[in-house]
Short mmCIF file of C-alpha atoms and ligand atoms in Angstrom, two decimals:
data_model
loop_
_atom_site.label_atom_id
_atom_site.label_comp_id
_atom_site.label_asym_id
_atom_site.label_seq_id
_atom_site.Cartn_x
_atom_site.Cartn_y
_atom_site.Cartn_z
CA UNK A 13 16.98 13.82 10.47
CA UNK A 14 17.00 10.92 7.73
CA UNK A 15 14.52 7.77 8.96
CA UNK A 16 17.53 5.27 8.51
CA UNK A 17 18.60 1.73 9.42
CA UNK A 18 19.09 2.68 12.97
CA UNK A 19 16.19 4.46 13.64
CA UNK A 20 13.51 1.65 12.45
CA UNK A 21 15.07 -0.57 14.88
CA UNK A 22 14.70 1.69 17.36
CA UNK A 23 10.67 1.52 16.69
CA UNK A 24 9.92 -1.92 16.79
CA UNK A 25 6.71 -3.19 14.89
CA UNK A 26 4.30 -2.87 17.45
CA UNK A 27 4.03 -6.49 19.28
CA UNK A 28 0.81 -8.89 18.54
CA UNK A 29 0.87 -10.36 22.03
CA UNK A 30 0.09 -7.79 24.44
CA UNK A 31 2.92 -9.84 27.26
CA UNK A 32 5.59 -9.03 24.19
CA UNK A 33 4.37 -5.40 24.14
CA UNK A 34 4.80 -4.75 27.44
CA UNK A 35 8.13 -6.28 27.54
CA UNK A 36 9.26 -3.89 24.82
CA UNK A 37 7.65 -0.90 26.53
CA UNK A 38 10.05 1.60 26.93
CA UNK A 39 12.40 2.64 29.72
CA UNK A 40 14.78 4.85 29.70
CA UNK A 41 14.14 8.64 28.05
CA UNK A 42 17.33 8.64 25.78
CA UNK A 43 15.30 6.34 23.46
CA UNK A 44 11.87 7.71 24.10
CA UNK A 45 13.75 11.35 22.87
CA UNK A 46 15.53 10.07 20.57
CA UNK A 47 12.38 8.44 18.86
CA UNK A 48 10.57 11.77 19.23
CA UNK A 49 13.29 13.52 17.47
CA UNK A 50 13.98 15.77 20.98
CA UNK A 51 17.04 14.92 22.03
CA UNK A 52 18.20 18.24 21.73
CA UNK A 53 15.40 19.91 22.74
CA UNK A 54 14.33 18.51 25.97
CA UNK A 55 15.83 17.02 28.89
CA UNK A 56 14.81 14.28 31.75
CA UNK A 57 15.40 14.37 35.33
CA UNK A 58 17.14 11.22 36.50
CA UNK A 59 16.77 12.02 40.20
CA UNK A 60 12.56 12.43 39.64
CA UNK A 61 13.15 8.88 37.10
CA UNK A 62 14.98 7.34 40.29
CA UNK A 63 11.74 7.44 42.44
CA UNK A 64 9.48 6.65 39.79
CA UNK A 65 10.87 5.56 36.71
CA UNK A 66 9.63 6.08 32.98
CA UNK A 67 7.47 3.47 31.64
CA UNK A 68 5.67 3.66 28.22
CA UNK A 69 4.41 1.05 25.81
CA UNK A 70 5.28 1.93 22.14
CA UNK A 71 1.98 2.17 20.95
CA UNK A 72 1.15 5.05 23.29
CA UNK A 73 4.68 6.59 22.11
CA UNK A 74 3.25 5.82 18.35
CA UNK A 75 0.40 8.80 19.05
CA UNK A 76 3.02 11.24 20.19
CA UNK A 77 3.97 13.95 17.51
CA UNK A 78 7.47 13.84 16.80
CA UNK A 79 8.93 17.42 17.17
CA UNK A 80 6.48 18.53 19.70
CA UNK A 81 8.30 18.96 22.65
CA UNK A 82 4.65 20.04 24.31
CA UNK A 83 2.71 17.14 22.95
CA UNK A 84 -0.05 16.41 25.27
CA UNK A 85 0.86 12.69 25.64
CA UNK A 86 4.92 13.00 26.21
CA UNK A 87 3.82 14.91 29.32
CA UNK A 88 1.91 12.62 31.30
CA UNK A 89 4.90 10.38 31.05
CA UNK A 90 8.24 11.90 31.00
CA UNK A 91 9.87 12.36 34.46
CA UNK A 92 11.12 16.19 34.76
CA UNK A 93 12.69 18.45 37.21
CA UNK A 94 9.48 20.08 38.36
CA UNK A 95 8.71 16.53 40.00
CA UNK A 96 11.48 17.40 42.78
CA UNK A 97 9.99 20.64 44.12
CA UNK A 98 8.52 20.67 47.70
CA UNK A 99 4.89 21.63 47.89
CA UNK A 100 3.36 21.62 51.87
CA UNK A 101 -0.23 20.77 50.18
CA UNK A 102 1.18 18.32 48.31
CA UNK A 103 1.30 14.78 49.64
CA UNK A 104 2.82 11.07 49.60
CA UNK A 105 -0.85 9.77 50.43
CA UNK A 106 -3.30 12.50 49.49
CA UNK A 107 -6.54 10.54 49.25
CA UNK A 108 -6.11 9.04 52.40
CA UNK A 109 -6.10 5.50 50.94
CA UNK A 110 -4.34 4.30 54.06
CA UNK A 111 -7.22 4.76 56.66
CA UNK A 112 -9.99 2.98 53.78
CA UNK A 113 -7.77 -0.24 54.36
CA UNK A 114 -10.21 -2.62 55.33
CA UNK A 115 -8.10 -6.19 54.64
CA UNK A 116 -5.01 -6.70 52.85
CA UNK A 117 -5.76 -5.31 49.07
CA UNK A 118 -8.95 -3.92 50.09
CA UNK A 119 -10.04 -0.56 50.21
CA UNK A 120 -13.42 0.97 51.32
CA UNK A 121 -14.66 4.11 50.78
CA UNK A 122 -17.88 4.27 49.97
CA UNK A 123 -21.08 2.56 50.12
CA UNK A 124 -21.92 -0.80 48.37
CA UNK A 125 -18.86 -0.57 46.64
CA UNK A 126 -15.35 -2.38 47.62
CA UNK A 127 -12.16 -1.80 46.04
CA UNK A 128 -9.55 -4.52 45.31
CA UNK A 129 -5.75 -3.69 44.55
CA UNK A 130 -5.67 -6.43 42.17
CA UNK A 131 -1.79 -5.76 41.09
CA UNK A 132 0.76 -3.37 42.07
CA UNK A 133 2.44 -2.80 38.69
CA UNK A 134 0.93 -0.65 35.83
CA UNK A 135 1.97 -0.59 31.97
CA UNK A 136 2.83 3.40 31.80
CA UNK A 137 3.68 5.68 34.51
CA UNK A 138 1.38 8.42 34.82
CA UNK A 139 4.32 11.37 36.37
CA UNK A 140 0.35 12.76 37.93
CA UNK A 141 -0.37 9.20 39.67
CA UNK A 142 -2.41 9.88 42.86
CA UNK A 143 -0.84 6.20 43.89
CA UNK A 144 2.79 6.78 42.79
CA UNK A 145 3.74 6.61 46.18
CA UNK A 146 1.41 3.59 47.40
CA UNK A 147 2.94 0.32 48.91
CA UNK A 148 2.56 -1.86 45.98
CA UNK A 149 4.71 -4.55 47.92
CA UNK A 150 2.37 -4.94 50.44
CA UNK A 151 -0.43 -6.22 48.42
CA UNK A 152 -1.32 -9.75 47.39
CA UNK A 153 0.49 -11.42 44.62
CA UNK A 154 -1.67 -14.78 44.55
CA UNK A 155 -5.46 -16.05 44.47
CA UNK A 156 -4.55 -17.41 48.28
CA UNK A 157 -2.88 -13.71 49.61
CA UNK A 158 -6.88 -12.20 48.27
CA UNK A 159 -8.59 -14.54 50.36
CA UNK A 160 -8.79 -12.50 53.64
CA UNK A 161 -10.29 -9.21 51.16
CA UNK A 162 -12.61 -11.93 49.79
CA UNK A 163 -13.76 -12.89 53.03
CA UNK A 164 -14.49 -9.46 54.25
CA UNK A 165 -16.80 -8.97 50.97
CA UNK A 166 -18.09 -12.14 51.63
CA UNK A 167 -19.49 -10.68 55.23
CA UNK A 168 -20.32 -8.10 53.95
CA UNK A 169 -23.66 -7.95 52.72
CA UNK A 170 -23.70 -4.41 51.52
CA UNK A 171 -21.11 -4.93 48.96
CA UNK A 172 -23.04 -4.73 45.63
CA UNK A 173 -20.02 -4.24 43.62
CA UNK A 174 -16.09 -5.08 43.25
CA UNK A 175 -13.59 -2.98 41.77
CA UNK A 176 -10.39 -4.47 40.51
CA UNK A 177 -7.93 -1.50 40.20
CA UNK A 178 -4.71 -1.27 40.88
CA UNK A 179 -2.02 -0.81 39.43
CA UNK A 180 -3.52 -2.08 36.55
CA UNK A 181 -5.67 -5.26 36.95
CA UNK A 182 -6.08 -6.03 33.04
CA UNK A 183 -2.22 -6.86 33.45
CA UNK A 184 -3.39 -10.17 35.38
CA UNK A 185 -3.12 -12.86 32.97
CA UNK A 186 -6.71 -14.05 31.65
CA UNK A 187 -5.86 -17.11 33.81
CA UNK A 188 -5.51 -15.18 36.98
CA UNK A 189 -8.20 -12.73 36.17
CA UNK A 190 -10.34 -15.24 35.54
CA UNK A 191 -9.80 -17.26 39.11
CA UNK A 192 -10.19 -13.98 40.31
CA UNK A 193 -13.92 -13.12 39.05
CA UNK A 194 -15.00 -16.86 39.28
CA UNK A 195 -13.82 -16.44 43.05
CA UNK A 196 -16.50 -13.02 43.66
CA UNK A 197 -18.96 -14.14 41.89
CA UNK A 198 -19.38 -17.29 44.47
CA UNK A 199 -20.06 -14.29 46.14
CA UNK A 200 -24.15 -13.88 46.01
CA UNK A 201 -24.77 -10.65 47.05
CA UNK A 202 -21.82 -9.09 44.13
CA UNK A 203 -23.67 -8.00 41.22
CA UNK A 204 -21.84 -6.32 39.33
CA UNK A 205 -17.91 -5.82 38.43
CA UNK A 206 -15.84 -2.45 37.46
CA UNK A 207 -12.57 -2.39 35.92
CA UNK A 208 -10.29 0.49 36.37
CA UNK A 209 -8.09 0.18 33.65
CA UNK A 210 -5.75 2.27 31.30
CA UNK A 211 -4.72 -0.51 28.85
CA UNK A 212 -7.08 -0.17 26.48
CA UNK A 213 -5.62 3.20 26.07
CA UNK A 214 -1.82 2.61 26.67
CA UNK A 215 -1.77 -1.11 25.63
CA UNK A 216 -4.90 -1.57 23.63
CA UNK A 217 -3.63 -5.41 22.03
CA UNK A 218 -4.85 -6.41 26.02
CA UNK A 219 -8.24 -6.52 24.56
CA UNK A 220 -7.81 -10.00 23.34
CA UNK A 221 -10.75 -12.11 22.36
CA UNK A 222 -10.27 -14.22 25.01
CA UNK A 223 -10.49 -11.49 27.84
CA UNK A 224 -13.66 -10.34 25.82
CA UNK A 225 -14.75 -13.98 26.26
CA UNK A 226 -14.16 -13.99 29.87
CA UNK A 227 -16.35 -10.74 30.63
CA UNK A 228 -19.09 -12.58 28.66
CA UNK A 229 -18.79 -15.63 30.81
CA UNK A 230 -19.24 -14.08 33.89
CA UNK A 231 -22.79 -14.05 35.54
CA UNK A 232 -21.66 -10.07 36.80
CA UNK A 233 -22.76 -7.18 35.26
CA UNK A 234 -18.85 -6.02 34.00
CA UNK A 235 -18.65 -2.04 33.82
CA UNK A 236 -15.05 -1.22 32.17
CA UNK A 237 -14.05 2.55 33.53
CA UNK A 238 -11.00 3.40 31.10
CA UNK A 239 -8.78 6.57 31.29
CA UNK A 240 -7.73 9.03 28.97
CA UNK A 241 -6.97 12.63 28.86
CA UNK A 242 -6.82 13.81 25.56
CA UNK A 243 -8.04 13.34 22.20
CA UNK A 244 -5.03 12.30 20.31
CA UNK A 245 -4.92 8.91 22.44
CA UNK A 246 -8.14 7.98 21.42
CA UNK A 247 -6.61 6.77 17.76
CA UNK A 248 -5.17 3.63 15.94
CA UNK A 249 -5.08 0.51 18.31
CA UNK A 250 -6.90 1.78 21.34
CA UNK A 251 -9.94 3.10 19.39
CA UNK A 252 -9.97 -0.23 17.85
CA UNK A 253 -10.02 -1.62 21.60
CA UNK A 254 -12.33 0.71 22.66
CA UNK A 255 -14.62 -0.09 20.11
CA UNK A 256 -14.08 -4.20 20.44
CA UNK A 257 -15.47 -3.83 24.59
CA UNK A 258 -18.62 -1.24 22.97
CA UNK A 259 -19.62 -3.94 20.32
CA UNK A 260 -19.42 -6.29 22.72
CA UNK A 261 -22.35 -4.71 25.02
CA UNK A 262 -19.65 -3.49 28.18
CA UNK A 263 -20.71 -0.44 29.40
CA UNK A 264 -17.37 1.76 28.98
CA UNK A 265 -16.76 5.09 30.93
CA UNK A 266 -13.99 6.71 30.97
CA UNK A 267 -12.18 8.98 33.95
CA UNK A 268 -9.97 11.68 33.24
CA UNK A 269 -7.55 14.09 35.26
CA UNK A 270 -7.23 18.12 34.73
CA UNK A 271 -4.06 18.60 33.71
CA UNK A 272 -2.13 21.85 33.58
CA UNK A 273 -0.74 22.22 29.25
CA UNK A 274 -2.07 18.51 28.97
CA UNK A 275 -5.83 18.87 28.71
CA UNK A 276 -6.76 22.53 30.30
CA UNK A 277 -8.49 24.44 27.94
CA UNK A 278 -11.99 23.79 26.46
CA UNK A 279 -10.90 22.61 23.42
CA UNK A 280 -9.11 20.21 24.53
CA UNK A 281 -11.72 18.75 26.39
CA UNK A 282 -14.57 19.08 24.24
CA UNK A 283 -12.11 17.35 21.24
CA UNK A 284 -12.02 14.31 24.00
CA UNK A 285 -15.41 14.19 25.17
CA UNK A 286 -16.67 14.29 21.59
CA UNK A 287 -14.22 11.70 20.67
CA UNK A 288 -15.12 9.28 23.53
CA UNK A 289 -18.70 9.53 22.28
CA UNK A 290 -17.99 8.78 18.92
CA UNK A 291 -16.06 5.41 19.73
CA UNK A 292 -19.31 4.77 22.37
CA UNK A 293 -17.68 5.31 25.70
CA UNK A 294 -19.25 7.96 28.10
CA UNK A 295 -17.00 10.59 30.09
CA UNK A 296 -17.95 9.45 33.47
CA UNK A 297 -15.30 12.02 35.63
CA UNK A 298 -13.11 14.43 35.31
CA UNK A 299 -11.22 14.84 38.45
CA UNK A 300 -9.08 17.21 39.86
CA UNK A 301 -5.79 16.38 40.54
CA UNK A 302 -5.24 14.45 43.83
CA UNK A 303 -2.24 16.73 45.20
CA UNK A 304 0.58 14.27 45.45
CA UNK A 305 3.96 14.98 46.13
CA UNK A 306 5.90 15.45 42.73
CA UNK A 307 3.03 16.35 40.79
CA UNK A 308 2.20 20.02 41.50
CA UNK A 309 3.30 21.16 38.33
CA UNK A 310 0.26 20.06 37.05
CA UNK A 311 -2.13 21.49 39.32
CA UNK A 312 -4.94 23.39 37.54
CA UNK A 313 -6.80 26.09 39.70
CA UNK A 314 -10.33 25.04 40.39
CA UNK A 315 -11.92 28.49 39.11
CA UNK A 316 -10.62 27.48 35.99
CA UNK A 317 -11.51 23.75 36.22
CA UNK A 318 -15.26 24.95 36.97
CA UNK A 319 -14.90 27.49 34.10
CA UNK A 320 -14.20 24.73 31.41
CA UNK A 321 -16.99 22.69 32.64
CA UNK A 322 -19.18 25.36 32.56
CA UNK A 323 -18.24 25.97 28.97
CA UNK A 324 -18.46 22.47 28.15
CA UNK A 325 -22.05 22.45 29.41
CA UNK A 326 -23.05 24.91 26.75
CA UNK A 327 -21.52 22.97 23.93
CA UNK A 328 -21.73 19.29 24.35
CA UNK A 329 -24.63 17.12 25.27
CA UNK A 330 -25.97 16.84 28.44
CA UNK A 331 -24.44 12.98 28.50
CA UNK A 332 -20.92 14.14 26.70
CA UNK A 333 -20.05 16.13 29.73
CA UNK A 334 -18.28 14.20 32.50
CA UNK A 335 -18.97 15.29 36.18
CA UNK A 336 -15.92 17.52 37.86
CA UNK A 337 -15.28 15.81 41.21
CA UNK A 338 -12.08 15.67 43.33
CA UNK A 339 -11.70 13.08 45.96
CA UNK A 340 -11.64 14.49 49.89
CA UNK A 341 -10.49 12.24 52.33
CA UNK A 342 -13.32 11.35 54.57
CA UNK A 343 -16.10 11.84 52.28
CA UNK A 344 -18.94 9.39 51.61
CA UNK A 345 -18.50 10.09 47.67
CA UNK A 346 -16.11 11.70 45.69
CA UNK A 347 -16.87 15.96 46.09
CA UNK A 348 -18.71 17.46 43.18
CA UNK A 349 -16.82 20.80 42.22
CA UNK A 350 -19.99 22.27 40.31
C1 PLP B 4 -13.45 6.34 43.39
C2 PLP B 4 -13.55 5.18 44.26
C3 PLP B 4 -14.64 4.30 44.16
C4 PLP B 4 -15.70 4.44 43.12
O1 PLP B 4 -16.46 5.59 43.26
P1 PLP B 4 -17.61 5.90 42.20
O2 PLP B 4 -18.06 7.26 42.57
O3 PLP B 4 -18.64 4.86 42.36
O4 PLP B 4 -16.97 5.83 40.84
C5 PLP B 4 -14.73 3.27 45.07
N1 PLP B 4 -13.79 3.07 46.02
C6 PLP B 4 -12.73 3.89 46.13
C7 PLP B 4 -11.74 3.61 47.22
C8 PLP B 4 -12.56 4.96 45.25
O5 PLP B 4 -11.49 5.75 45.38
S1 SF4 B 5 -2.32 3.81 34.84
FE1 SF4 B 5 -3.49 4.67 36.58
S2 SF4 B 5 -2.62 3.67 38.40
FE2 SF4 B 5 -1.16 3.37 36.70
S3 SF4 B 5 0.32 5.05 36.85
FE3 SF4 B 5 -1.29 5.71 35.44
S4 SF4 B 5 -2.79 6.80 36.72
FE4 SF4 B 5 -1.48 5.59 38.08
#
């Protein structure tokens, strides 16, 4: 196919203002296929895109390879048929998130640590998402509806640390994520502050100066835990943000998921490690998939899981290799697999 007229518009220069760039993220998969030259190649399932729809920013689409009907990327995203099948194992609520519900937007799981469902709404949508199911509505929308998860951190005294996850909490506005962290670190017993986050990766202009500036401000210790599950996202823009929260002195991890003809094979993880240690970031986890409802298809056995890690032992340094852990409800830590 000739790149004409038509097509460029389709591909908009990729936004400067990371509000703009979401905006344009994409929607529907007639575009996203049509972009990727796959129309005829591949079809979406509208029924599995009517519970969770498609979501990508173009900049993730940007690293996809156009022809590749398997690319490594289009599959974490695009809704498809396999998404409908019934699997008993498989779960709306597999992590048991509902019984760790200690306040409104609060979960607690494990010790010294409290988790905060900063926002319910996430730039891409991972088809894999342990949370795709979650009740987003139900969670606070303003600095006032966090107060009564504030308070409870507040009491308690164990609480070393705050996560903001989500959803994705880098899609507060600096304003709001600012109020936010000035509000726990009034808090004198929080020391330190995690970010779970995929925008770096999926919308990497979020690394503005000014967020930058804010993690500086603040008198916590700011760990950013990104997520990314193959090599080829770790390009372009988001090594460039990657590399903008490493200069700046944040200790950056990154979590990924096993994913059946995403990131299953040794290769493919030893490309990623070795990539996240050459842009400074440290695989922290690799987990195995949480088994949701809708996301069996990507299911990789854990003999296999434990083989690659194995493998990956033998060829990577000892810090390159991330730790293989799945998440069992009821556990005091997330379950180490080797
Ligand atoms: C994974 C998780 C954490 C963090 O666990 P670490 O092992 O410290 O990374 C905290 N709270 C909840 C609810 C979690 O699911
Ligand atoms: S970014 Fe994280 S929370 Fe959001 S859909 Fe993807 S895996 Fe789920």
């Amino acid at each position: 196919m000739v790149r004409g007229g038509a097509d460029s518009a389709q591909e908009p220069e990729l936004e400067d203002d990371w509000h703009a760039a979401l905006a344009a993220a994409i929607r529907d998969h007639t575009t996203l296929l049509h972009h990727l030259r796959l129309d005829a190649v591949l079809t979406t399932s509208s029924d599995a895109a009517r519970e969770f729809p498609l979501r990508v920013p173009w900049s993730y689409v940007k690293r996809m390879q156009v022809g590749d009907p398997h690319d490594p990327l289009l599959r974490q995203v695009l809704p498809v048929d396999e998404e409908l099948q019934i699997t008993p194992r498989f779960t709306k609520d597999p992590v048991a998130d509902g019984n760790a519900r200690v306040a409104q937007g609060l979960l607690q799981k494990y010790q010294g640590r409290g988790l905060l469902i900063a926002t319910g709404t996430c730039a891409v949508h991972c088809r894999y998402c342990f949370r795709r199911h979650y009740p987003y509505q139900e969670e606070p929308k303003t600095l006032a509806d966090w107060e009564p998860a504030l308070a409870h951190i507040e009491h308690d005294r164990t609480l070393r640390e705050v996560i903001l996850s989500g959803g994705d909490p880098l899609l507060l506005t600096d304003q709001r994520l600012e109020e936010l962290i000035t509000r726990v670190q009034q808090i004198s017993h929080v020391t330190r502050l995690r970010i779970h986050t995929r925008l770096p990766i999926v919308l990497p202009n979020r690394v503005t100066d000014e967020l930058l500036e804010i993690l500086r401000r603040t008198r916590l210790t700011p760990i950013m835990v990104v997520h990314a599950n193959h090599a080829n996202e770790l390009v372009d823009d988001a090594a460039g943000a990657l590399q903008s929260l490493v200069r700046q002195g944040i200790t950056t991890l990154n979590q990924s998921v096993l994913l059946r003809r995403v990131n299953d094979s040794v290769s493919s993880q030893r490309d990623l490690c070795e990539r996240l240690v050459d842009l400074g970031v440290l695989p922290y986890y690799l987990h195995q998939l949480d088994p949701v409802a809708g996301a069996s298809h990507f299911e990789v056995p854990l003999s296999l899981g434990r083989e690659i890690v194995r493998e990956l032992q033998t060829r990577l340094p000892g810090y390159a290799v991330p730790r293989y852990v799945r998440e069992l409800p009821g556990q005091p830590q997330k379950t180490p697999l080797l």
